[in-house]
Amino acid sequence: MAKFTKKPKDLIADIDYSKTPSTDWMDTPVEFKEHTFCWGAKGKNLEIVGFPNARDWSPAEEDWKLPHDWENTVMDAIKDRLSKYRSFKLFMDICVRCGACADKCHFYIGSGDPKNMPVLRAELFRSIYRRYFTAPGRIFGRLAGARELTLQVLKEWWYYFYQCTECRRCSVFCPYGIDTAEITMMVREFTNLLGLNTDWISGPVANCYIKGNHLGLEPHTIKSSIEFFLDDIETITGIRIEPSFNRKGAEILFVTPSGDLFADPGTYTCMGYLMLFHELGLDYTWSTYASEGGNFGFFTSNEMAKRLNYKIYAEAKRLGVKFIIGGECGHMWRVIHQYMDTWNGPADFLEVPKSPITGTVFENAKTTKMIHITEFTADLIRNNKLKLDPSRNDNLIVTYHDSCNTSRGMGLLEEPRYIIKNVCNHFYEMPEDTIREKTFCCGSGTGLNAGENMELRMRGGLPRAMAVKYVKEKYGVNMLANVCAIDRATLSTLMDYYNPGVRVTGVHELVANALVMKGEKPRETNLRQEPLPGKEGA
Amino acid sequence: MTVQSLLSEKKEQIAKKWFELVADSYPSQTSDFLKSKKNQFLNPVGFTLKEGLSGICNELSLGMDESILKKCLDDIIRIRAIQDFSPSEAISFVFLLKKVIQEVLPELSEDAKEYVSVMVEKIALMSFDIYMQCREDLFEIRVREAEKRNFRLLQVANQLMELKDERVNDLVTGVIDNEKGKG
Ligand code: SF4
Ligand code: SF4
């Protein structure tokens, strides 16, 4: 009857309310808890793109089916990247552990897990770098912050470097400009060399490689989807639009993330593009081959990202267009702005983008030859080329989420805001510390937008959700605008959890609602086929 | 003095102590961060805990308004339900209230203690329901997201089914199965 021998006081003392691990971080082993990580890749998807160690695997299982000499593979890769990328070597050496970045990561803020502090996240790798690539680390080991590479360490890397969305918020606050996102990219490359990919990333990569888009849709499926939009647009405006596909000799190639074609609410943004281009009479074409603006290869390795990106220029060349416009996407723009030109450029068969409507030359895209649609549209509005009726959006109280990639990755801060303010009458910013360069991530970027890791996503999205909650309570905000396909999907989910009643939209959905088109019938509904303000009883 | 007025007099002290104990349920670095960073947007967890807990303390001496209690608890539990806590850990903070009141008001009469006990039990029961609701929401948003993700694809599939294009149909359902039943 031992269980009845304790006094109530002792029983109370037994209850431990604290989560504090009693061990140092190096001695606190990683635990794989359900709903916090993505499922492992399927062998067939890795095989398709020739990734190493192709086999089915599961992160939750003890045996990761690693190649027998995996340690050597990792060491060789580290050596190689250190010699190739000066920034990587620098980031390893110059961190003074000042802690300025420590509380800047949305995953840390939302989870409270110290290993999500950017400085500690980097230490997970840096400790290995020290042990094998620096003299003090080799000699003094743990005293110098170094440790051996073991299977435990590899698992810890995998767990935490797939809890970083490469958002770069931490780098904004680092006095040395250390970019933990780049360290994450490197470590993900190393895991990639061992076949430790996630299903959510490797599936789209394989599909994109064979079919040109993440879902692996074939040309007729893409076309049918757009035809549904055209039917809806006709119902709403009375105008039948006839876009062209794979048309040689068009002036402009338009590429958007395939999420816009299938996932609500991105679909309405896509209808917005179609309506805008039709109204302008733009000489442009869709491509069913370069049918993906997104690039999940970017979340595996530099080489894979390059391979997937290649199709955009190849298609532009094949069709003989003059330049490229890209749809509303986040990481697509980081890739295009920062990498495309060096990977697959120079695209000297293209011309510097020049708006055929306003004559504006986009000098900023001089080398890439590709502009973001919000640059294009902001310029149209500035030059008075669009007839707009913002009162059609009067039922919406809008705020704007800067996607990490467009804001920190390419400095696209004003254009989306300028457009929104011209097509909506009610716009309110979220608090200053949570927008523009200091924006908080949606919590689901870099291929973390799967379903099985929902708990993790809700942790990562928490700071963003709390800022939205504030403007919701203060100004009655009911619409969260953004220019990213992943945001459109994942912020909807984030809002459903934290701020029900706040919906999510792309900027061009708002544009198309306000756009007064030539020959349109009196509009009764918005693109979602809900009554326009004032037409509720109709 | 009634127990309500005693609680009302000490409510700030109770809330502060309670918050500190709850913050200590996180790893030590995090607990420091939750307690020290003041900006509500840069420390949303600390802020929400603080606001919610003092909201509850306020209600202890007032009428225990259910809707206010529910909001305060929901704000806190919605966060703890997705953090690295087991269900019992996630709502353990409620029981700390008893401990805090005992410390701040050691002189309470037996009757008053009984009152506090009943209130804590009431809050605990509400917390179970809210915790379950949050977990249900978590699963529901996952299903909803998968549906939205494939909405147009389903439309296309339906149309193509009419055209009896088996191959595309297979492809489409394959994608959906993939997303819904991965693993
Ligand atoms: S802010 Fe920079 S130097 Fe300071 S700890 Fe973080 S990465 Fe290191
Ligand atoms: S890049 Fe973003 S997600 Fe990664 S550690 Fe820095 S703040 Fe966190």
Short mmCIF file of C-alpha atoms in Angstrom, two decimals, chain A residues 17-21 33 35 39 42 103-104 108-114 117 120 169 199-200 211 215-218 220-221 224-225 228-229 232 261-265 267-268 271 431 433-434 440 449-452 454-455 457-459 462-463 466-467 469-470 473 489-490 492-493 496-498, chain B residues 21 24-31 33-34 37 39-45 48 71 75 77-86 89 92-93 95-96 99 134-135 137-139 141-142 144-145 148-153 155-157 159-160 165 167-168 171-172 175 178-183:
data_model
loop_
_atom_site.label_atom_id
_atom_site.label_comp_id
_atom_site.label_asym_id
_atom_site.label_seq_id
_atom_site.Cartn_x
_atom_site.Cartn_y
_atom_site.Cartn_z
CA TYR A 17 5.66 22.71 -12.70
CA SER A 18 8.95 23.59 -14.30
CA LYS A 19 10.30 22.61 -17.72
CA THR A 20 13.82 23.82 -17.07
CA PRO A 21 16.26 21.17 -18.28
CA LYS A 33 7.74 15.03 -30.68
CA HIS A 35 3.36 17.57 -34.72
CA TRP A 39 7.75 13.52 -42.45
CA LYS A 42 10.08 9.05 -50.07
CA ASP A 103 15.24 36.78 -28.78
CA LYS A 104 14.61 37.88 -32.38
CA TYR A 108 12.14 31.15 -30.10
CA ILE A 109 9.55 33.74 -29.16
CA GLY A 110 6.74 31.31 -29.86
CA SER A 111 8.23 28.11 -28.49
CA GLY A 112 10.45 29.32 -25.66
CA ASP A 113 12.89 26.56 -26.63
CA PRO A 114 16.42 27.98 -26.16
CA MET A 117 17.64 31.22 -30.31
CA LEU A 120 22.25 28.71 -30.16
CA ARG A 169 15.10 38.46 -39.02
CA ASP A 199 8.53 14.61 -47.90
CA TRP A 200 6.91 18.02 -48.13
CA LYS A 211 6.50 18.50 -64.87
CA LEU A 215 1.94 19.55 -57.86
CA GLY A 216 3.15 17.86 -61.02
CA LEU A 217 0.25 19.20 -63.07
CA GLU A 218 0.25 18.71 -66.77
CA HIS A 220 -4.20 20.61 -69.78
CA THR A 221 -4.84 20.58 -66.03
CA SER A 224 -8.60 23.83 -67.12
CA SER A 225 -7.94 25.49 -63.81
CA PHE A 228 -12.56 27.99 -64.17
CA PHE A 229 -11.27 31.42 -63.21
CA ASP A 232 -15.98 33.09 -62.58
CA LEU A 261 -3.76 28.20 -59.57
CA PHE A 262 -5.21 25.82 -57.04
CA ALA A 263 -5.15 26.96 -53.46
CA ASP A 264 -7.72 29.34 -52.03
CA PRO A 265 -7.40 32.24 -51.44
CA THR A 267 -6.89 31.62 -56.70
CA TYR A 268 -8.55 35.03 -56.33
CA MET A 271 -8.05 36.02 -61.14
CA PRO A 431 3.10 47.80 -35.00
CA ASP A 433 8.57 46.29 -34.72
CA THR A 434 6.64 43.67 -36.64
CA PHE A 440 7.75 38.47 -38.38
CA ASN A 449 4.13 24.49 -44.63
CA ALA A 450 3.18 20.83 -44.25
CA GLY A 451 0.27 19.60 -42.14
CA GLU A 452 2.00 17.14 -39.85
CA MET A 454 1.10 22.12 -37.36
CA GLU A 455 2.08 22.63 -33.74
CA ARG A 457 3.87 26.23 -37.34
CA MET A 458 1.59 27.72 -34.72
CA ARG A 459 4.62 28.40 -32.53
CA LEU A 462 2.64 33.31 -32.97
CA PRO A 463 4.39 36.71 -33.03
CA MET A 466 -0.33 38.55 -32.03
CA ALA A 467 0.45 41.66 -34.06
CA LYS A 469 -4.67 40.44 -33.14
CA TYR A 470 -3.68 43.89 -31.95
CA GLU A 473 -8.90 44.61 -31.72
CA ALA A 489 -2.18 29.51 -47.53
CA THR A 490 -0.44 29.47 -44.18
CA SER A 492 -5.18 31.70 -43.40
CA THR A 493 -4.53 28.73 -41.14
CA ASP A 496 -8.11 30.42 -38.11
CA TYR A 497 -6.26 29.35 -35.00
CA TYR A 498 -5.47 32.68 -33.33
CA LEU B 21 5.80 31.16 -11.29
CA ASP B 24 9.36 29.67 -14.46
CA SER B 25 7.60 26.76 -16.09
CA TYR B 26 9.76 27.59 -19.14
CA PRO B 27 13.50 26.92 -19.46
CA SER B 28 15.51 29.39 -17.39
CA GLN B 29 16.77 31.62 -20.24
CA THR B 30 13.24 31.84 -21.54
CA SER B 31 11.78 32.56 -18.16
CA PHE B 33 13.14 36.71 -21.28
CA LEU B 34 9.41 36.37 -20.55
CA LYS B 37 11.16 42.07 -22.15
CA ASN B 39 7.37 45.24 -25.56
CA GLN B 40 4.15 43.32 -26.11
CA PHE B 41 4.93 42.50 -29.74
CA LEU B 42 8.47 41.36 -29.12
CA ASN B 43 7.46 39.27 -26.15
CA PRO B 44 3.91 38.23 -26.99
CA VAL B 45 3.95 35.16 -24.76
CA THR B 48 -0.33 37.43 -22.97
CA LYS B 71 -11.19 34.99 -22.76
CA ASP B 75 -5.51 33.59 -24.65
CA ILE B 77 -4.07 28.16 -23.13
CA ARG B 78 -4.18 28.71 -26.90
CA ILE B 79 -0.47 29.37 -26.66
CA ARG B 80 0.40 26.64 -24.17
CA ALA B 81 -1.61 24.11 -26.16
CA ILE B 82 0.87 24.35 -29.03
CA GLN B 83 4.03 24.67 -26.97
CA ASP B 84 6.14 21.81 -25.74
CA PHE B 85 3.80 20.85 -22.86
CA SER B 86 1.81 17.75 -22.07
CA GLU B 89 1.62 20.72 -17.93
CA SER B 92 -0.85 23.27 -14.49
CA PHE B 93 -0.54 27.04 -14.18
CA PHE B 95 -3.17 25.18 -9.76
CA LEU B 96 -0.27 27.46 -9.01
CA LYS B 99 -0.09 28.21 -3.94
CA CYS B 134 -7.61 24.38 -28.81
CA ARG B 135 -6.38 20.91 -29.68
CA ASP B 137 -8.96 23.57 -33.51
CA LEU B 138 -5.44 22.48 -34.29
CA PHE B 139 -6.68 19.37 -36.08
CA ILE B 141 -7.33 23.89 -39.25
CA ARG B 142 -5.12 21.18 -40.66
CA ARG B 144 -9.36 22.86 -43.62
CA GLU B 145 -6.00 23.84 -45.03
CA LYS B 148 -8.41 24.79 -49.46
CA ARG B 149 -5.14 23.70 -50.94
CA ASN B 150 -6.95 21.43 -53.34
CA PHE B 151 -10.16 23.29 -53.90
CA ARG B 152 -9.62 24.10 -57.57
CA LEU B 153 -7.96 20.80 -58.16
CA GLN B 155 -13.14 21.30 -59.35
CA VAL B 156 -10.89 20.34 -62.23
CA ALA B 157 -11.07 16.70 -61.18
CA GLN B 159 -14.94 18.24 -64.61
CA LEU B 160 -12.43 15.79 -65.94
CA ASP B 165 -10.07 11.22 -68.22
CA ARG B 167 -5.35 9.36 -65.97
CA VAL B 168 -5.70 12.93 -64.78
CA LEU B 171 -3.19 12.10 -60.70
CA VAL B 172 -5.49 14.50 -58.92
CA VAL B 175 -2.15 14.43 -54.93
CA ASN B 178 -0.84 12.41 -50.55
CA GLU B 179 -1.71 15.55 -48.67
CA LYS B 180 -4.41 14.13 -46.46
CA GLY B 181 -2.97 10.81 -45.48
CA LYS B 182 0.75 11.26 -45.61
CA GLY B 183 2.99 9.00 -43.64
#
